[in-house]
């Protein structure tokens, strides 16, 4: 309707624009606007209240001021209303109007039978010729005569306890109450306070609190005193006293912004501790500004908000017992406007809507005021959308101020807007259309009429004409308007008319000059409507019992004809299955309903014409009752020799019949006629039963409780306590034996328990699967000794594992394998019987495990698990008593045990997980005694969280020889909660300085040591370290103090001394432009400075090696491009392998390419002892067994050149993070010692694609190589300079004068050398433990020269190279090239020995 009104206004304004008149909306935006004709458009006038009266409490004889002030130009006239009637202030000698508009009441009159001043006051502001507005309503309350509803009584109290002295008065008198002790004013402090009722509470009573007490009411006039009561203070009791409540919290209803006090006063000894809960969550009172714990434990809530509503529980505990009391806080809110009415311009006959949206609790009611008078809803003034005011067919008298008044039980508020009716714009010069012709009602119904007409005679085409239809009820002067939707349209349908009513219609045509003549009025009567009953008023419903509800209603107010009967519709809330029952009277009781269930009801009245309008739905809940089903999934767990813990799940949904308030546990010894013990617990789903006898079998059952009583109990289940307290601080040991007996489709598994009987065994986990024991897992009881695995495939090889487990985790598994018999096996099935006291029979038809298990990560500690159940219908609706068990664990640490939880839905929210941790999840379903196996696992890694612990083991040491430099070492945080991306080191000389005044040193996250230079000598420094990850910064470590040395040492190493050979502790690394000076010092002797001659020799060696390498690469590349068919025909085998020949594609002969031997009389490989250095230069590593063991390493030329440059750098490089190179994927350096008199040796690099035999006595050409890597030059030295310890060097088997030195690609980190394997030890890729030394001076024993290990090609590339090498080389050509290569190597040897 509002949209339609807006369209009408736009239509009218379109005419004004067409005629050149100003837009009224634009005129409203401006203060005034002159039209071409010289008329002024009116503007809205600001008219509002500056101050409104508020609720006031007064006493008899006092004076009261009710404030009110309004703004307008000109100044408004202020009047006052009391209880809706204007006050005559001129002749009133006690009430007078102040200059600002406020009302002054002198000498408030108040008695039992005369209360002239108490009531509701309202301020009314009026401006002549403009309008009137009214303020909010304010209540004046006068306190009654002072009376006591209860008075203090004499009592005694133990010292240190609390005491309460009653003094109950009316709520309006509470502000005027005070207390006296021995007739002297008694002042309140931290121990003493008064309740809102006036009662006095004294906590932690001392001897000085004894005396005579009375309360006083001072509400004007003489004070009124209560009776005196004596308080005696007794000495501390020598025995404990039971806890009792002196005053419990009671339900409160408060308004937002007010304060509330929940009393919780107790007596008992020892003195108890009180804590508060809200909605079952503990309140943190210490850090709150609005929650305050008063003396004795009472709770005060200030500045209440709607979020504070809920149930508050006071829990009192003194170590001997605990008592609890609770009460509800209901919070109400006064009305507040979400949307206020807006000022409106309009023309006569238009429809408008004032919008008004309010909120509050209880829900506010809305009424509308026009110029100070109530708007009474009618056909033309309607309340729409609950709060909005719609005015239909505006007339000039509708102008003025409209106010929306919202009120509820706790307050009221008003907001207003102005309506201005604009005059129609005068027509411009030009012909106007004549009246439309032949206006007829082409369709008449009960609530709408369709009008049609012809064009005016003055404009027979009428394409540019628009039409406006004016209509009104006969005898009513208020016309309404309806416009056609587009130019030239000559029909319109008038909606929302009243049945059997006469309406008058006229049509006006408009062109660009303005509106023309009106048509002759047409009278049309709508059709009569069959009168159906309206909705039945006052429908109410209330519960009689847990299964019945009574509904009552009254006769409909509107109806034509006698009501014949009613139909009562009802349905369970949340369903769509509505039922109905015919009723002849005005009430009906429905029986057989579900207990503690919400139902909705509505009523429809019938008369002779049919059903009428339905009532609104009313919702009511049946009463609660005892549960109708027992708890589910009862299980027992023996904790030790004297306690058993019980676990269960609530009764099935729909059988609670109320709020579960607790569970009743009954248990007894399993022997007959034993006494039953009963225990009542809270709503938790477990209970620990202690104080049991050793080695005794007990039976347990559990029943659920509601406020109505106890429901049915579960069946008795039994468990036996241990004979002695076994150890459960570690996992069980391995079972002592495992036997399997395969059948056709099953395997019978039997076992014996672990030999160590002192460790608790709670059961056994049997895993099995084809080829792997991890496909399925079954858990059985600790007493069971055999199990039959069913539903297996015939003739299949199964691997079976058995592990004993307890609450700590699973023990070491025992493995066995078996092959099931084929189908054709007709041998008699063996009977396998073991005399065991407990032998459950496996279910022949286990349930299908859940499928589609998915883990959705929600936060750093929460993952949602969802799954599907193929044994359910397609809609996945659970209708039976099945439940699901979700289990999860993480493999860090490795012995982490599974955690489980049960649920009856197809999802579960797993909480309290560790951040940035990978978890595995699986699900099983249980129905009765049938259970499925565990589902396939799903994995999920929780999100990261900021570190929650600081870096640990922070140490500071001085650098040897550099007293101004210190080295800080640390370990990562215990709770990193994600990948550490960096550290910040804070250091200062003042440990108490603000943290922003400390010096900061950032460190990358993969480093655990840092070097700080240029510190002041003999000065104490304090260091703190903070770790960060992608989520933010963690906490700082504790400050570590370190005092720098007093003076610099005399043997400080000069800066240029590092130009000699590097020590054992250093290693040049290719770490790019981000490389910082290293932290850790060298721990080996320094070499002598390098002479210029040595530098020149070093340069010659580098250039020679580079040239030779490039030449060989070019030669081999040329051979690779010369593949012809003639080469394949002429090729022959170079040698034969000890283990037979290999077959290659495209060749039927067993041929191998020749081995690329490098004869070097200056090269020898010596097996020498492994260095005891904790970071050895080389580590023995077994030869990879196949091509999968070869790890490809990037062998780009840029990387090789850069590494060689670093390898020959003369400057000593100290590295503080030995793992940095490994993280950046660097290639390790390899050293081979030189010797002055070596026998002839050969070196080769063989990334083989075939398995290398361990027992081979010699290596032949079966292994092929990368052409580039085959030409790499290996230089070595016999020993390290100034070191009596030998370097670990790769050794070869002394089986042939020419030994192959196989250098495969670097194997994975962590591989170790097994001396039992007769393989060639090689370099490993543990780059964090590889160290190199630079070349020393000639004339001394040369240290090892670092050589880059070439990378191995991947499997496909290696195979292709093998085939290519087989088909590309002629023996004669290879012989020539090898001779040339041998000459080059001799030249190189001559250079190096010169």
Coordinates of C-alpha atoms in Angstrom, one line a residue, residues 964-1319:
X964 CA 82.0 -8.7 22.8
X965 CA 80.1 -11.4 20.9
X966 CA 77.7 -13.8 22.6
X967 CA 75.8 -16.7 21.1
X968 CA 72.1 -17.3 22.1
X969 CA 70.8 -20.9 21.8
X970 CA 67.3 -22.2 22.4
X971 CA 64.9 -24.9 21.6
X972 CA 61.5 -24.5 19.9
X973 CA 58.4 -24.0 22.1
X974 CA 56.8 -27.2 23.5
X975 CA 53.4 -25.9 22.2
X976 CA 54.3 -24.4 18.9
X977 CA 50.8 -25.0 17.6
X978 CA 52.0 -24.6 14.0
X979 CA 55.2 -24.1 12.0
X980 CA 57.5 -21.6 13.6
X981 CA 58.2 -18.9 11.1
X982 CA 60.5 -16.8 13.2
X983 CA 61.9 -15.8 16.5
X984 CA 62.4 -12.4 18.1
X985 CA 65.3 -12.0 20.6
X986 CA 64.8 -9.2 23.1
X987 CA 67.8 -8.1 25.1
X988 CA 68.4 -5.2 27.5
X989 CA 70.7 -4.3 30.4
X990 CA 67.6 -3.5 32.6
X991 CA 65.4 -6.4 33.3
X992 CA 62.6 -4.2 34.5
X993 CA 62.5 -1.9 31.4
X994 CA 59.4 -1.7 29.3
X995 CA 59.4 -4.3 26.6
X996 CA 59.4 -1.7 23.8
X997 CA 62.7 -0.3 25.2
X998 CA 64.5 -3.7 24.7
X999 CA 66.7 -4.2 21.7
X1000 CA 65.1 -6.6 19.1
X1001 CA 66.9 -9.2 16.9
X1002 CA 64.7 -11.1 14.5
X1003 CA 65.7 -14.6 13.5
X1004 CA 64.3 -16.9 10.8
X1005 CA 62.2 -19.8 12.1
X1006 CA 64.5 -22.6 11.1
X1007 CA 67.4 -21.4 13.3
X1008 CA 67.9 -22.2 16.9
X1009 CA 71.0 -20.1 17.6
X1010 CA 71.9 -16.5 17.0
X1011 CA 75.0 -14.4 17.4
X1012 CA 74.9 -10.8 18.9
X1013 CA 78.0 -8.7 18.4
X1014 CA 79.5 -5.4 19.8
X1015 CA 78.2 -5.8 23.3
X1016 CA 79.6 -3.8 26.2
X1017 CA 82.3 -5.5 28.3
X1018 CA 81.6 -6.5 31.9
X1019 CA 77.9 -5.7 31.6
X1020 CA 74.9 -7.8 32.6
X1021 CA 72.5 -8.4 29.8
X1022 CA 69.0 -10.0 30.0
X1023 CA 67.6 -12.0 27.1
X1024 CA 64.1 -13.1 26.2
X1025 CA 62.9 -15.0 23.2
X1026 CA 59.5 -15.0 21.5
X1027 CA 58.3 -17.4 18.8
X1028 CA 55.9 -16.7 16.1
X1029 CA 53.9 -18.7 13.5
X1030 CA 51.4 -17.8 10.9
X1031 CA 48.8 -17.0 13.6
X1032 CA 50.8 -14.5 15.6
X1033 CA 53.3 -14.2 18.4
X1034 CA 53.6 -16.5 21.4
X1035 CA 54.6 -15.7 25.0
X1036 CA 58.1 -14.6 25.9
X1037 CA 60.5 -16.8 27.7
X1038 CA 61.7 -16.0 31.2
X1039 CA 64.6 -13.5 31.2
X1040 CA 68.1 -15.1 31.1
X1041 CA 71.0 -13.1 32.6
X1042 CA 74.5 -13.1 31.1
X1043 CA 77.4 -10.9 32.0
X1044 CA 80.0 -10.2 29.3
X1045 CA 83.7 -10.8 30.2
X1046 CA 85.7 -8.0 31.8
X1047 CA 88.3 -7.5 29.1
X1048 CA 89.1 -8.8 25.6
X1049 CA 91.4 -11.9 25.6
X1050 CA 95.0 -11.4 24.3
X1051 CA 94.8 -14.4 22.0
X1052 CA 91.9 -13.0 20.0
X1053 CA 92.0 -14.4 16.5
X1054 CA 92.7 -11.7 13.9
X1055 CA 90.1 -11.1 11.3
X1056 CA 92.3 -12.2 8.4
X1057 CA 93.2 -15.4 10.1
X1058 CA 90.1 -17.0 8.8
X1059 CA 91.6 -16.8 5.3
X1060 CA 93.4 -20.1 6.0
X1061 CA 91.9 -23.5 5.8
X1062 CA 88.5 -23.8 7.5
X1063 CA 88.3 -25.8 10.7
X1064 CA 86.1 -28.8 11.3
X1065 CA 83.3 -26.7 12.8
X1066 CA 82.7 -24.7 9.6
X1067 CA 81.3 -25.4 6.2
X1068 CA 80.8 -23.0 3.3
X1069 CA 77.1 -23.1 2.3
X1070 CA 75.3 -21.8 -0.7
X1071 CA 72.6 -19.9 1.1
X1072 CA 72.1 -17.1 -1.3
X1073 CA 72.0 -13.3 -0.7
X1074 CA 70.1 -13.7 2.6
X1075 CA 73.2 -15.3 4.2
X1076 CA 74.1 -13.7 7.6
X1077 CA 77.4 -14.1 9.5
X1078 CA 77.4 -17.5 11.2
X1079 CA 77.0 -17.9 14.9
X1080 CA 78.9 -20.9 16.1
X1081 CA 82.7 -20.7 16.3
X1082 CA 85.2 -23.1 14.8
X1083 CA 86.4 -25.9 17.0
X1084 CA 89.4 -27.0 15.0
X1085 CA 93.0 -25.5 14.7
X1086 CA 93.3 -22.8 12.2
X1087 CA 95.5 -23.3 9.1
X1088 CA 98.3 -21.0 8.2
X1089 CA 97.7 -18.1 5.9
X1090 CA 97.6 -18.9 2.2
X1091 CA 100.5 -17.5 0.1
X1092 CA 100.0 -15.9 -3.4
X1093 CA 101.6 -19.0 -5.0
X1094 CA 99.0 -21.2 -3.3
X1095 CA 96.2 -19.0 -4.6
X1096 CA 97.6 -19.1 -8.1
X1097 CA 97.8 -22.9 -7.9
X1098 CA 94.3 -23.1 -6.6
X1099 CA 93.1 -21.0 -9.5
X1100 CA 94.9 -23.3 -12.0
X1101 CA 93.2 -26.3 -10.5
X1102 CA 89.8 -24.8 -10.6
X1103 CA 90.1 -23.7 -14.3
X1104 CA 91.6 -27.1 -15.3
X1105 CA 88.8 -29.1 -13.7
X1106 CA 86.2 -26.8 -15.2
X1107 CA 87.7 -27.1 -18.7
X1108 CA 88.0 -30.8 -18.6
X1109 CA 84.4 -31.2 -17.4
X1110 CA 83.0 -29.1 -20.2
X1111 CA 85.1 -30.9 -22.8
X1112 CA 83.9 -34.3 -21.7
X1113 CA 80.2 -33.1 -21.6
X1114 CA 80.5 -31.8 -25.1
X1115 CA 82.1 -35.1 -26.4
X1116 CA 79.4 -37.2 -24.8
X1117 CA 76.7 -34.9 -26.1
X1118 CA 78.0 -35.4 -29.6
X1119 CA 77.9 -39.2 -29.3
X1120 CA 74.3 -39.0 -28.1
X1121 CA 73.3 -37.2 -31.3
X1122 CA 74.9 -39.8 -33.6
X1123 CA 72.4 -42.6 -33.4
X1124 CA 72.2 -44.6 -36.7
X1125 CA 71.1 -48.0 -37.7
X1126 CA 74.6 -48.9 -38.7
X1127 CA 75.9 -48.3 -35.2
X1128 CA 73.4 -50.8 -33.8
X1129 CA 74.5 -53.4 -36.3
X1130 CA 78.2 -53.0 -35.5
X1131 CA 77.8 -52.9 -31.7
X1132 CA 79.2 -55.7 -29.5
X1133 CA 79.3 -56.3 -25.9
X1134 CA 82.1 -54.7 -23.9
X1135 CA 82.1 -57.1 -21.0
X1136 CA 79.9 -59.6 -19.3
X1137 CA 78.3 -59.3 -15.9
X1138 CA 79.0 -61.8 -13.1
X1139 CA 75.3 -62.2 -12.6
X1140 CA 74.3 -62.7 -16.2
X1141 CA 73.3 -60.2 -19.0
X1142 CA 70.6 -57.7 -19.3
X1143 CA 68.1 -57.5 -22.1
X1144 CA 67.2 -54.2 -23.7
X1145 CA 64.6 -53.1 -26.2
X1146 CA 65.3 -53.4 -29.8
X1147 CA 68.1 -55.9 -29.5
X1148 CA 67.9 -59.7 -29.1
X1149 CA 71.5 -60.0 -27.9
X1150 CA 72.6 -59.7 -24.3
X1151 CA 74.9 -56.7 -24.8
X1152 CA 76.2 -54.2 -22.3
X1153 CA 78.0 -50.9 -23.1
X1154 CA 81.7 -50.7 -22.0
X1155 CA 82.5 -49.4 -18.6
X1156 CA 84.0 -46.0 -18.5
X1157 CA 87.2 -46.6 -16.5
X1158 CA 89.4 -43.8 -15.4
X1159 CA 92.9 -45.0 -14.8
X1160 CA 94.6 -42.5 -12.4
X1161 CA 97.9 -43.5 -10.9
X1162 CA 97.6 -40.7 -8.4
X1163 CA 94.2 -41.8 -7.0
X1164 CA 93.6 -44.2 -4.1
X1165 CA 90.6 -44.9 -2.0
X1166 CA 91.5 -45.9 1.6
X1167 CA 89.1 -47.3 4.1
X1168 CA 89.8 -45.4 7.3
X1169 CA 88.1 -45.2 10.7
X1170 CA 84.9 -43.3 11.3
X1171 CA 85.5 -39.9 12.9
X1172 CA 84.3 -39.5 16.4
X1173 CA 83.2 -35.9 15.6
X1174 CA 79.5 -35.6 16.4
X1175 CA 79.0 -34.0 13.0
X1176 CA 81.0 -36.3 10.7
X1177 CA 82.0 -35.2 7.3
X1178 CA 80.7 -38.3 5.7
X1179 CA 78.3 -41.0 6.8
X1180 CA 78.4 -44.6 5.6
X1181 CA 75.2 -45.4 3.7
X1182 CA 74.2 -48.6 2.0
X1183 CA 73.9 -48.7 -1.8
X1184 CA 70.3 -48.2 -2.9
X1185 CA 68.8 -51.5 -4.0
X1186 CA 66.8 -50.3 -6.9
X1187 CA 65.9 -47.3 -8.9
X1188 CA 63.2 -46.3 -6.5
X1189 CA 65.9 -45.6 -3.9
X1190 CA 67.6 -43.0 -6.1
X1191 CA 66.5 -39.6 -5.2
X1192 CA 66.8 -37.1 -8.1
X1193 CA 68.7 -34.0 -7.1
X1194 CA 68.7 -30.8 -9.1
X1195 CA 71.9 -30.7 -11.1
X1196 CA 71.5 -27.3 -12.8
X1197 CA 74.7 -25.8 -14.1
X1198 CA 74.2 -22.6 -12.1
X1199 CA 73.9 -24.5 -8.9
X1200 CA 77.1 -26.5 -9.6
X1201 CA 79.1 -23.5 -10.5
X1202 CA 77.9 -21.6 -7.4
X1203 CA 78.7 -24.5 -5.2
X1204 CA 82.2 -25.0 -6.6
X1205 CA 82.8 -21.3 -6.0
X1206 CA 81.8 -21.6 -2.4
X1207 CA 83.9 -24.8 -2.0
X1208 CA 87.1 -23.0 -3.0
X1209 CA 86.4 -19.8 -1.1
X1210 CA 89.5 -18.9 0.9
X1211 CA 87.6 -17.2 3.7
X1212 CA 86.5 -19.2 6.7
X1213 CA 82.7 -19.4 7.0
X1214 CA 81.1 -20.1 10.3
X1215 CA 77.6 -21.4 10.1
X1216 CA 75.2 -21.3 13.1
X1217 CA 72.5 -23.5 11.6
X1218 CA 73.8 -26.7 10.2
X1219 CA 70.4 -27.7 8.9
X1220 CA 70.0 -24.6 6.7
X1221 CA 71.5 -26.2 3.7
X1222 CA 69.3 -29.2 4.0
X1223 CA 66.2 -27.1 4.1
X1224 CA 67.3 -25.3 1.0
X1225 CA 67.9 -28.4 -0.9
X1226 CA 71.7 -28.1 -1.2
X1227 CA 73.9 -30.8 -2.6
X1228 CA 76.5 -32.1 -0.1
X1229 CA 80.2 -32.0 -0.8
X1230 CA 82.2 -35.3 -1.1
X1231 CA 85.9 -35.6 -0.2
X1232 CA 88.3 -38.3 -1.4
X1233 CA 91.9 -38.3 0.1
X1234 CA 95.0 -38.1 -2.0
X1235 CA 98.1 -40.1 -1.3
X1236 CA 101.6 -39.7 -2.5
X1237 CA 102.1 -43.3 -3.6
X1238 CA 98.7 -44.7 -4.5
X1239 CA 98.1 -47.9 -6.5
X1240 CA 96.1 -47.6 -9.6
X1241 CA 92.5 -47.1 -8.8
X1242 CA 89.4 -46.2 -10.7
X1243 CA 86.4 -44.2 -9.8
X1244 CA 82.9 -44.2 -11.3
X1245 CA 79.5 -43.0 -10.6
X1246 CA 76.8 -45.7 -11.2
X1247 CA 73.1 -44.8 -10.6
X1248 CA 71.9 -48.2 -11.5
X1249 CA 68.4 -49.2 -12.5
X1250 CA 68.9 -52.8 -11.5
X1251 CA 69.4 -54.5 -8.2
X1252 CA 73.1 -54.6 -7.2
X1253 CA 74.1 -58.0 -5.9
X1254 CA 75.5 -57.9 -2.5
X1255 CA 78.0 -60.7 -3.0
X1256 CA 79.5 -59.6 -6.3
X1257 CA 83.2 -59.9 -6.3
X1258 CA 83.7 -57.3 -9.0
X1259 CA 81.8 -54.6 -10.7
X1260 CA 81.4 -54.6 -14.4
X1261 CA 79.7 -52.5 -16.9
X1262 CA 76.1 -53.6 -16.2
X1263 CA 75.7 -50.3 -14.5
X1264 CA 75.2 -47.2 -16.6
X1265 CA 75.6 -43.6 -15.8
X1266 CA 74.8 -40.0 -16.7
X1267 CA 77.4 -38.9 -19.2
X1268 CA 77.9 -35.7 -17.3
X1269 CA 78.3 -37.3 -14.0
X1270 CA 80.7 -39.9 -15.4
X1271 CA 83.3 -37.2 -16.1
X1272 CA 83.2 -35.6 -12.6
X1273 CA 86.6 -35.4 -11.1
X1274 CA 87.2 -36.7 -7.6
X1275 CA 90.0 -35.4 -5.5
X1276 CA 90.9 -36.6 -2.1
X1277 CA 93.5 -36.4 0.6
X1278 CA 94.8 -38.9 3.1
X1279 CA 94.0 -37.0 6.2
X1280 CA 92.8 -33.8 7.6
X1281 CA 95.3 -31.1 8.5
X1282 CA 96.6 -31.2 12.1
X1283 CA 94.3 -33.9 13.1
X1284 CA 95.2 -37.3 14.4
X1285 CA 91.9 -38.7 13.5
X1286 CA 91.1 -40.1 10.1
X1287 CA 88.2 -39.0 8.0
X1288 CA 85.6 -41.5 7.2
X1289 CA 86.2 -42.5 3.6
X1290 CA 84.3 -44.7 1.3
X1291 CA 86.0 -48.1 1.1
X1292 CA 85.9 -50.8 -1.6
X1293 CA 86.2 -54.5 -1.6
X1294 CA 89.8 -55.6 -2.3
X1295 CA 88.7 -58.1 -4.9
X1296 CA 90.3 -56.6 -8.0
X1297 CA 93.1 -54.1 -8.7
X1298 CA 90.5 -51.9 -10.5
X1299 CA 87.7 -51.0 -8.0
X1300 CA 84.5 -49.3 -9.0
X1301 CA 83.5 -46.4 -6.7
X1302 CA 79.7 -46.3 -7.0
X1303 CA 78.1 -43.0 -6.1
X1304 CA 74.4 -43.2 -6.3
X1305 CA 72.0 -40.3 -5.7
X1306 CA 71.7 -39.2 -2.1
X1307 CA 69.4 -41.5 -0.2
X1308 CA 66.7 -40.2 2.2
X1309 CA 67.8 -38.6 5.5
X1310 CA 68.0 -41.0 8.4
X1311 CA 69.4 -44.1 6.5
X1312 CA 72.2 -45.8 8.4
X1313 CA 75.0 -48.1 7.5
X1314 CA 74.4 -51.7 8.3
X1315 CA 77.8 -53.4 8.6
X1316 CA 76.2 -56.8 7.9
X1317 CA 75.6 -55.8 4.3
X1318 CA 78.6 -56.1 2.0
X1319 CA 77.8 -53.0 0.2

